[in-house]
Coordinates of C-alpha atoms in Angstrom, one line a residue:
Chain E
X466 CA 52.9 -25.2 7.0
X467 CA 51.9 -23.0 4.3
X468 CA 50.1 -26.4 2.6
X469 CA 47.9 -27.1 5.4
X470 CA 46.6 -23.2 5.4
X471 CA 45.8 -23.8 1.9
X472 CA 44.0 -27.1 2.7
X473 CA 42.0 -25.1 5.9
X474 CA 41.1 -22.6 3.6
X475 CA 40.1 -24.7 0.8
X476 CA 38.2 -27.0 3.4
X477 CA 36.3 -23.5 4.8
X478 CA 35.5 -23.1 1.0
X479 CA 34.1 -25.7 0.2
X480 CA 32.0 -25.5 3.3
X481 CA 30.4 -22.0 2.8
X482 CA 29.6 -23.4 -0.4
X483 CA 27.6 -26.0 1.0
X484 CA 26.0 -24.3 3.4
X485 CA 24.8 -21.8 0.6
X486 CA 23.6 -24.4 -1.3
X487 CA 21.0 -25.2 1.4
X488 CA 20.0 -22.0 2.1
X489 CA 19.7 -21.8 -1.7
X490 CA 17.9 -25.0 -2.6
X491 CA 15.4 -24.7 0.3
X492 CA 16.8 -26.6 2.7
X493 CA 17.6 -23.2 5.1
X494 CA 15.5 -22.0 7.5
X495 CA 13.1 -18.9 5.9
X496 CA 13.8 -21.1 2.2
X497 CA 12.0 -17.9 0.5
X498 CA 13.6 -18.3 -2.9
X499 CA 11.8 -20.7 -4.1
X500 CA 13.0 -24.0 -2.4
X501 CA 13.7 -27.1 -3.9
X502 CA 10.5 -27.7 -6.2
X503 CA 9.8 -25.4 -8.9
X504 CA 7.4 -22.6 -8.1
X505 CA 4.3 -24.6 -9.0
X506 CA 5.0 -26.9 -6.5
X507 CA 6.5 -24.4 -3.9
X508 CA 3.7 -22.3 -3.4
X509 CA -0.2 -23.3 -1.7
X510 CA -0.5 -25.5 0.4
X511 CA -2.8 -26.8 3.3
X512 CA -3.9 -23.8 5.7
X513 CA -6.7 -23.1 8.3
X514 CA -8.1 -19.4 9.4
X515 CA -11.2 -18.1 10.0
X516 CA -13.3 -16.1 7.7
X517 CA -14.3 -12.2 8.2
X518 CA -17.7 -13.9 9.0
X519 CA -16.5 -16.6 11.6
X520 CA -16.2 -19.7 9.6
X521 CA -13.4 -22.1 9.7
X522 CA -11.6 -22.1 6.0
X523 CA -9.1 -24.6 5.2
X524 CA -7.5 -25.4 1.7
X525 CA -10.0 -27.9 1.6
X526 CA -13.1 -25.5 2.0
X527 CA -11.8 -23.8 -1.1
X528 CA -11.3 -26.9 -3.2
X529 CA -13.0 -27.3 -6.5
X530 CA -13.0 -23.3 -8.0
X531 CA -9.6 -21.8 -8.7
X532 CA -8.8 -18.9 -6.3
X533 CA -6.9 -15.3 -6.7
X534 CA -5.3 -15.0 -3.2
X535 CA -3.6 -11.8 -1.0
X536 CA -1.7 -11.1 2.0
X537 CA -2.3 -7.4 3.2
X538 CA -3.7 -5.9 5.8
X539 CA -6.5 -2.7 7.0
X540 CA -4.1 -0.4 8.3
X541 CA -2.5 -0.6 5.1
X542 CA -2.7 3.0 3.7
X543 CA -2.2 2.1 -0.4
X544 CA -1.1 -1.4 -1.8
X545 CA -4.7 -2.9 0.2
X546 CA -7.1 -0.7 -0.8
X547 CA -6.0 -0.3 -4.2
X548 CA -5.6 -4.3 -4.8
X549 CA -9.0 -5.0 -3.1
X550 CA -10.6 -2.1 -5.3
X551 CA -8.8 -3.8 -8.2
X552 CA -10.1 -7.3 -7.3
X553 CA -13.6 -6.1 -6.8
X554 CA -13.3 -4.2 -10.6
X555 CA -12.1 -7.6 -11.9
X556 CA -14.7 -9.7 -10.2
X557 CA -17.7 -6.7 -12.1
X558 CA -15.5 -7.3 -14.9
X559 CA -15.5 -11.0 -15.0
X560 CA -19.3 -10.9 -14.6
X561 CA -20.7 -14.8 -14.5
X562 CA -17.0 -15.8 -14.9
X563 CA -16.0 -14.3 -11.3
X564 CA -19.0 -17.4 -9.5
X565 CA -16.5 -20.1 -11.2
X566 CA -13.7 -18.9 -8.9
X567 CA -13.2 -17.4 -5.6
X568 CA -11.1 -14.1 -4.3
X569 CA -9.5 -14.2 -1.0
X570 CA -7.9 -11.7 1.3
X571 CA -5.5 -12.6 3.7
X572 CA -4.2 -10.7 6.6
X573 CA -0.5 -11.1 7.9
X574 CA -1.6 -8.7 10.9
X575 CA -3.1 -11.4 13.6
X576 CA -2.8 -8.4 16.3
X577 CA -5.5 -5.7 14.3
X578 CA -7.3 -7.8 12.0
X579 CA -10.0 -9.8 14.0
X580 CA -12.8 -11.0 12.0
X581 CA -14.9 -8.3 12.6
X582 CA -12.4 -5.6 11.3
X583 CA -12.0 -7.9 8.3
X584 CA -15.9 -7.9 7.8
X585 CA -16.1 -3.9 8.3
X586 CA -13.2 -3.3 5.8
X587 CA -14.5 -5.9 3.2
X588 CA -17.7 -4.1 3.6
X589 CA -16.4 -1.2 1.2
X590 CA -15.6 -4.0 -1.7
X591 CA -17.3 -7.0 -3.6
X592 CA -19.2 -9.1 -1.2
X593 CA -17.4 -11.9 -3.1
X594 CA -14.2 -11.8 -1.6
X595 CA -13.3 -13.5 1.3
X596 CA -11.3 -12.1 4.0
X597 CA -9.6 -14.7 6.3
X598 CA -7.3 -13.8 9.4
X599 CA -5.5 -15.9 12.7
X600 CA -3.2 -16.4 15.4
X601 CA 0.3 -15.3 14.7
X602 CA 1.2 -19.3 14.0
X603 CA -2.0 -19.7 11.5
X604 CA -0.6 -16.8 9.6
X605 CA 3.1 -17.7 9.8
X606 CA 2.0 -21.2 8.4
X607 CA -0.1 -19.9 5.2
X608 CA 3.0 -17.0 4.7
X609 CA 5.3 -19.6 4.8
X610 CA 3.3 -22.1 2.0
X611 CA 2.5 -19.3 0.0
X612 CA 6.5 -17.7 0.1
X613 CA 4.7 -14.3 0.9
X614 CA 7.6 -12.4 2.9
X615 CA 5.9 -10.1 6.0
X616 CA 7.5 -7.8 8.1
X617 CA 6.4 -5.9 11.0
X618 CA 8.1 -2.4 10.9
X619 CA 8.0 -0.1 13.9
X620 CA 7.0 3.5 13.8
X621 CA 7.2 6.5 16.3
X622 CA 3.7 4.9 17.9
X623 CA 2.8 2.1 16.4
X624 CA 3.9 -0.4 13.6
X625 CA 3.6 -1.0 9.9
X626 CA 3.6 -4.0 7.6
X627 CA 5.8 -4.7 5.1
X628 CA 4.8 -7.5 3.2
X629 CA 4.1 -9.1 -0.8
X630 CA 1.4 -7.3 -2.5
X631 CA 1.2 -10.3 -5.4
X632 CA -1.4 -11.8 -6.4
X633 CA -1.5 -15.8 -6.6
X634 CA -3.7 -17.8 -8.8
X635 CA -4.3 -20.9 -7.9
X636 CA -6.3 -23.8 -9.9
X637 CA -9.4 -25.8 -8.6
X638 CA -6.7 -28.0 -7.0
X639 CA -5.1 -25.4 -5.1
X640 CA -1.9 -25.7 -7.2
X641 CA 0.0 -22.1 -8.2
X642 CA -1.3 -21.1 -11.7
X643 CA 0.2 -18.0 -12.3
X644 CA 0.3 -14.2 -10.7
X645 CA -1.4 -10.8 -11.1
X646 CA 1.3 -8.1 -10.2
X647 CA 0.8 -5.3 -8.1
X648 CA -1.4 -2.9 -10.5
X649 CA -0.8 -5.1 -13.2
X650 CA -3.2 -3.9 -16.3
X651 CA -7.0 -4.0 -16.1
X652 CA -7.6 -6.0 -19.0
X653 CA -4.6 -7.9 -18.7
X654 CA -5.9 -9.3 -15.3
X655 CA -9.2 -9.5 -16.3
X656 CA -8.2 -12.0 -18.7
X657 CA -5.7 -14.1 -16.9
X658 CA -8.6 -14.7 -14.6
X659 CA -11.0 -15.9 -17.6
X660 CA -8.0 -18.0 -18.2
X661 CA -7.6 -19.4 -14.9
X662 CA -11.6 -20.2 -15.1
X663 CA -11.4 -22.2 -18.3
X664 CA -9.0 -24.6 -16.3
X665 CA -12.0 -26.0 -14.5
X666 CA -12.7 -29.4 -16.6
Chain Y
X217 CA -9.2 62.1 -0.2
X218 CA -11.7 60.3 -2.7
X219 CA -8.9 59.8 -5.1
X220 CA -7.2 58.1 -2.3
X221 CA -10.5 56.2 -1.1
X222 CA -9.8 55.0 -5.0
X223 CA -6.8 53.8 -4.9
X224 CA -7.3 52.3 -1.2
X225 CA -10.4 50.0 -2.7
X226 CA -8.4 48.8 -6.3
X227 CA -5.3 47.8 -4.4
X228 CA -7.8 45.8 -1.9
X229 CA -9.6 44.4 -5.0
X230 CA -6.5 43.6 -7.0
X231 CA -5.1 41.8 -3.4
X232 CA -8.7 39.7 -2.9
X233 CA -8.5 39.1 -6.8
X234 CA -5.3 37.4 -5.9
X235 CA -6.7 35.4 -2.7
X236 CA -9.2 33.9 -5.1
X237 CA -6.7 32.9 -8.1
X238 CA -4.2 31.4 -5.5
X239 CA -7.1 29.7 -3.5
X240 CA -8.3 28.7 -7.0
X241 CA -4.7 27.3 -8.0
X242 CA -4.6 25.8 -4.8
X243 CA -1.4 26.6 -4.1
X244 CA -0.1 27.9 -1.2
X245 CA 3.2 29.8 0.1
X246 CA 4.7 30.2 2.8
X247 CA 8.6 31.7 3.0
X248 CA 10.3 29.3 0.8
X249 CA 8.5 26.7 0.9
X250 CA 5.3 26.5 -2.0
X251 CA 2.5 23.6 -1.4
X252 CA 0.3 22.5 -4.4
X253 CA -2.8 20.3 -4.9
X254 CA -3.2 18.9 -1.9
X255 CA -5.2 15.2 -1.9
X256 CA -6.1 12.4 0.2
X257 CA -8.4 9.7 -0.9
X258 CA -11.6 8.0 0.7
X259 CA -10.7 4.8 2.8
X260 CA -12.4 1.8 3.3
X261 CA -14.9 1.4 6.1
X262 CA -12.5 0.3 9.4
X263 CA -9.7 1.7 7.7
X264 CA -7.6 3.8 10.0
X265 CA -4.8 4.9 8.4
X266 CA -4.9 7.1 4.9
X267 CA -2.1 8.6 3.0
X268 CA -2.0 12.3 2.3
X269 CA 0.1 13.6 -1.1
X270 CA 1.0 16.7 -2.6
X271 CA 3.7 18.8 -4.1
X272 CA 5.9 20.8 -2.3
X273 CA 8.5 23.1 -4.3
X274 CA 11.2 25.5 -2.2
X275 CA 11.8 28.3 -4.1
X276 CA 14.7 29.7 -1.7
X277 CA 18.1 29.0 -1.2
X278 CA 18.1 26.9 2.0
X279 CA 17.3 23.2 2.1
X280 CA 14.3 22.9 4.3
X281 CA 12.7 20.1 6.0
X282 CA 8.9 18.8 5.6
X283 CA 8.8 17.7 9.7
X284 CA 5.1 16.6 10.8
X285 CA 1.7 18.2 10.2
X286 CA -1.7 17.6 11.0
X287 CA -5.1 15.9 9.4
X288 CA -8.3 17.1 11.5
X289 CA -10.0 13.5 11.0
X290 CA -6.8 12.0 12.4
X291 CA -4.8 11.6 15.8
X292 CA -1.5 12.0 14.7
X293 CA 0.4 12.2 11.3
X294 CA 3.6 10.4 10.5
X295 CA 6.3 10.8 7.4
X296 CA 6.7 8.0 5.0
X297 CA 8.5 6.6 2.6
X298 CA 7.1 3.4 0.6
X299 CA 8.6 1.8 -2.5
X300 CA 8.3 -1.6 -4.4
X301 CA 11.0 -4.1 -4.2
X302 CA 10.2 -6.8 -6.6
X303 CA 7.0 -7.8 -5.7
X304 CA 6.9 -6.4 -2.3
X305 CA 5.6 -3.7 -1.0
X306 CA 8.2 -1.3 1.7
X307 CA 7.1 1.3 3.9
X308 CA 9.2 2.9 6.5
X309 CA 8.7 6.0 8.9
X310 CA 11.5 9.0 7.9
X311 CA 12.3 10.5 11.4
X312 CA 13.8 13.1 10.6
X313 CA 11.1 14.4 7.9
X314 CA 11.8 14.6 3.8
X315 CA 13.9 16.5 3.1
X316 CA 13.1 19.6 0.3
X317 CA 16.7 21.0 -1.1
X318 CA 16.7 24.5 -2.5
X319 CA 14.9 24.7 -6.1
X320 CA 13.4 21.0 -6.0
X321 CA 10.3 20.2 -6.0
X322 CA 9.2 16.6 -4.0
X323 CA 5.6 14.7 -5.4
X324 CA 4.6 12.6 -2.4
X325 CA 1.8 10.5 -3.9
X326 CA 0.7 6.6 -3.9
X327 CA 3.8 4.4 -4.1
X328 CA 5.8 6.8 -3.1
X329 CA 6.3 9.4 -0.1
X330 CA 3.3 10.3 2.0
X331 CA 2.1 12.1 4.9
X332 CA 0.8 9.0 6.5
X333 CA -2.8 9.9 8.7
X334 CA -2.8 7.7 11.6
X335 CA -5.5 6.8 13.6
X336 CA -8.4 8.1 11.7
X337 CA -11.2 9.1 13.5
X338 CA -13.7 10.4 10.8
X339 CA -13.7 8.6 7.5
X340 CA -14.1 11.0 4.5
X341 CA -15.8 10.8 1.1
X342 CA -14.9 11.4 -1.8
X343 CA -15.5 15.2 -2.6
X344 CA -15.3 16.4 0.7
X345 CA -12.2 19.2 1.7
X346 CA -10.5 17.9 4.8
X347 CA -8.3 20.6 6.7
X348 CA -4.6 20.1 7.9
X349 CA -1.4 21.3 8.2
X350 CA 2.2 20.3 7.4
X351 CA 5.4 21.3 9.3
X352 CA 8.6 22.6 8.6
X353 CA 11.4 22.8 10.1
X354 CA 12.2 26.9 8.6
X355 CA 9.1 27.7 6.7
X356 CA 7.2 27.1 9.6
X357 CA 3.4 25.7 10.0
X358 CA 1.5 25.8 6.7
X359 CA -2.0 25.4 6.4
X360 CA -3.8 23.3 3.8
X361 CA -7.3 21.8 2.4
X362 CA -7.0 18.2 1.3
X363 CA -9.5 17.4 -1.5
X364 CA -10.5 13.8 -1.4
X365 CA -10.5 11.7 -4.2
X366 CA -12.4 8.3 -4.8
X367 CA -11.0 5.1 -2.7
X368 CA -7.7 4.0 -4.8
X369 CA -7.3 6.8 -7.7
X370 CA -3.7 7.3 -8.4
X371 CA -4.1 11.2 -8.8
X372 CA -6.1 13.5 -7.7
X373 CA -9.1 13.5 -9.1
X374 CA -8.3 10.4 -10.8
X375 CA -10.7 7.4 -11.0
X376 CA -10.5 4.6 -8.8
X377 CA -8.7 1.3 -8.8
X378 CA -5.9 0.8 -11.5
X379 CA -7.5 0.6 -14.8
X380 CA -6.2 2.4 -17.4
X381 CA -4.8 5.6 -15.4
X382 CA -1.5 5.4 -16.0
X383 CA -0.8 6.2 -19.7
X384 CA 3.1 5.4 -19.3
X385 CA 1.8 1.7 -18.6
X386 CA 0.3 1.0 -21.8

C-alpha cells in the first residue's frame, strides 16, 4: 500500500517536472522567458502593421538598416514620452549616423492608436521615427516575436497599459543586437547605436 | 486711534508679506496636510493623459488620505501608482487614494506615484501655471498651481529627456 503511494507520488513528480520544463524551455503557451533558442534567436521576427502615415510595413520593408524598436503607447503618461524624447535626442545626437538606421514605435494599444493618433503624437518628436499600429491580432503577433509582455489594466473609467518599455536593437537582418534600457545613459545609448551602425558591411 | 490705524496696517503688511513668501515657496497648507512644488509637464501633441507630481508632508498626528483632485485642462483625475519590474513598466489605479501617515512626507513624481490627468482637453506648454486641486479625505480640498515643465524632465524645472539629470546614475 504505502509503496504504491510513494510510486503515485513519485510518478506526479516527475510529471510537474515535465510539464515545467516546457513551460520553461518555450514549449508553453505565453513561452516569455526566453524559449528554446537563445535570445538572439528568440526575439524579431516577421510582422506586418501599418505606419502612422498609412503604409504597409513588414520586416521586410525594414530590411537592410539596423533598427531600435518600442512597444508603448499615447495615453501613456511617462515611460512613452520620455523614451520617444530620448530616441529623438539620440537620433540629433547620432547626426549622419541616425540615416544608416531606422527608429520605430510600436503601439500595443490597437483600440486608441489609429494611424492618425500615431501621426499627431509623433508629430512632437523626430520626423525619423516610425510609428506603426494594428488589429489586436497584428499586435499580438509582433508582442509575441519580440517577447514584449502587454497588459491592459482597468481603471475607474477607462484602462491603462502595462507593458515592456525596452528598447531592441536589431541588425540590418532583423536579428536581436542588443538593448537600450529604460532611461539608460545618454551617452551610453548614443554609442550603442553608433555601434549597432558600424555592423552594416 | 492713529496708533491703532498703525498697528492695524503693520499686522496686514506683515500678513501679505507672508502671502507673498509662501506663494513664493510655493507651498501650501491646509490643516495637516502641507503641498509643495507642484509640476506637470508639457505632453505630446494627441496626448491625453499627463501625470501631475508633488510633495505632500502631514505635519499632524492623524494619517490622512490624498483621495482625488482636479486639473482644469482635464476631465477627470485618477491616483496612481507606477513602478519598474525588470524591464517593464507597471501602473495601476490606487482606489482608495495614497495614503500620507502622520509626519511623512510622500514625492509623487515620474516613475513613481502620480496624480494621473485624464482626458486632457487643453494641452499645456512648458512655462505655463495650470490650476487644480487635490482631495483629502480630512484636510479637505486644497488648491494648487501646477508649473509645467518641458516634455519628459524628471524634475521640475528639469531639462527634457534623460540625459544626464540624474546625478545618482553616473
Amino acid at each position: 500500500m504505502l509503496k504504491w503511494i510513494r510510486t503515485i507520488a513519485w510518478v506526479m513528480v516527475a510529471a510537474i517536472a515535465g510539464a515545467m520544463a516546457w513551460v520553461i524551455l518555450g514549449g508553453g503557451p505565453g513561452g516569455f522567458s526566453g524559449g528554446r533558442a537563445p535570445l538572439s534567436a528568440a526575439v524579431g521576427g516577421p510582422f506586418e502593421l501599418s505606419s502612422h502615415d498609412g503604409k504597409r510595413i513588414s520586416e521586410q520593408t525594414l530590411k537592410g538598416k539596423p533598427f531600435a524598436i518600442f512597444f508603448g503607447f499615447t495615453y501613456c503618461p511617462d515611460v512613452c514620452p520620455t523614451s520617444l524624447l530620448d530616441m529623438s535626442n539620440q537620433i540629433k545626437e547620432l547626426g549622419a549616423d541616425a540615416q544608416k538606421m531606422r527608429f520605430v514605435f510600436v503601439s500595443v494599444d490597437h483600440e486608441r492608436d489609429t494611424p492618425d493618433q500615431l501621426k499627431l503624437y509623433l508629430s512632437s518628436f523626430d520626423p525619423a521615427i516610425i510609428g506603426l499600429t494594428g488589429t489586436a491580432a497584428e499586435i499580438a503577433d509582433i508582442t509575441r516575436k519580440y517577447r514584449v509582455l502587454y497588459e491592459k489594466v482597468q481603471t475607474k473609467d477607462g484602462y491603462t497599459i502595462n507593458h515592456t518599455a525596452t528598447v531592441y536593437l536589431m541588425d540590418a537582418d532583423g536579428k536581436f543586437s542588443g538593448t537600450l534600457a529604460y532611461q539608460e545613459d545618454a551617452k551610453t545609448a548614443v554609442e550603442k547605436l553608433r555601434r549597432l551602425v558600424r555592423t552594416v558591411k | 486711534m492713529f496708533r491703532r490705524t498703525i498697528l492695524v496696517s503693520a499686522i496686514a503688511l506683515s500678513s501679505l508679506t507672508q502671502l507673498t513668501t509662501a506663494s513664493l515657496a510655493e507651498t501650501l497648507a491646509k490643516g495637516s496636510i502641507k503641498v509643495e512644488t507642484a509640476w506637470s509637464r508639457e505632453t505630446p501633441n494627441g496626448a491625453r493623459v499627463a501625470g501631475g507630481f508633488m510633495k505632500i508632508t502631514n505635519t499632524g498626528t492623524e494619517a490622512d488620505r490624498l483621495v482625488g483632485g482636479s486639473f482644469v485642462n482635464a476631465k477627470r483625475v485618477e491616483i496612481h501608482e507606477m513602478a519598474m519590474e525588470g524591464g517593464n513598466m507597471k501602473m495601476r489605479e490606487l482606489p482608495d487614494g495614497l495614503e500620507i501617515k502622520p509626519g511623512q512626507t510622500v514625492e509623487l513624481k515620474p516613475g513613481s506615484y502620480h496624480v494621473m490627468f485624464m482626458e486632457l482637453e487643453k494641452h499645456a506648454k512648458n512655462g505655463d501655471s495650470v490650476k487644480g486641486t487635490l482631495v483629502f479625505a480630512k484636510a479637505g480640498t486644497i488648491e494648487v498651481t501646477y508649473k509645467i515643465a518641458p516634455l519628459g524632465a524628471m524634475a521640475p524645472g528639469g531639462k527634457a529627456g534623460s540625459g544626464g539629470h540624474h546625478g545618482m546614475k553616473h
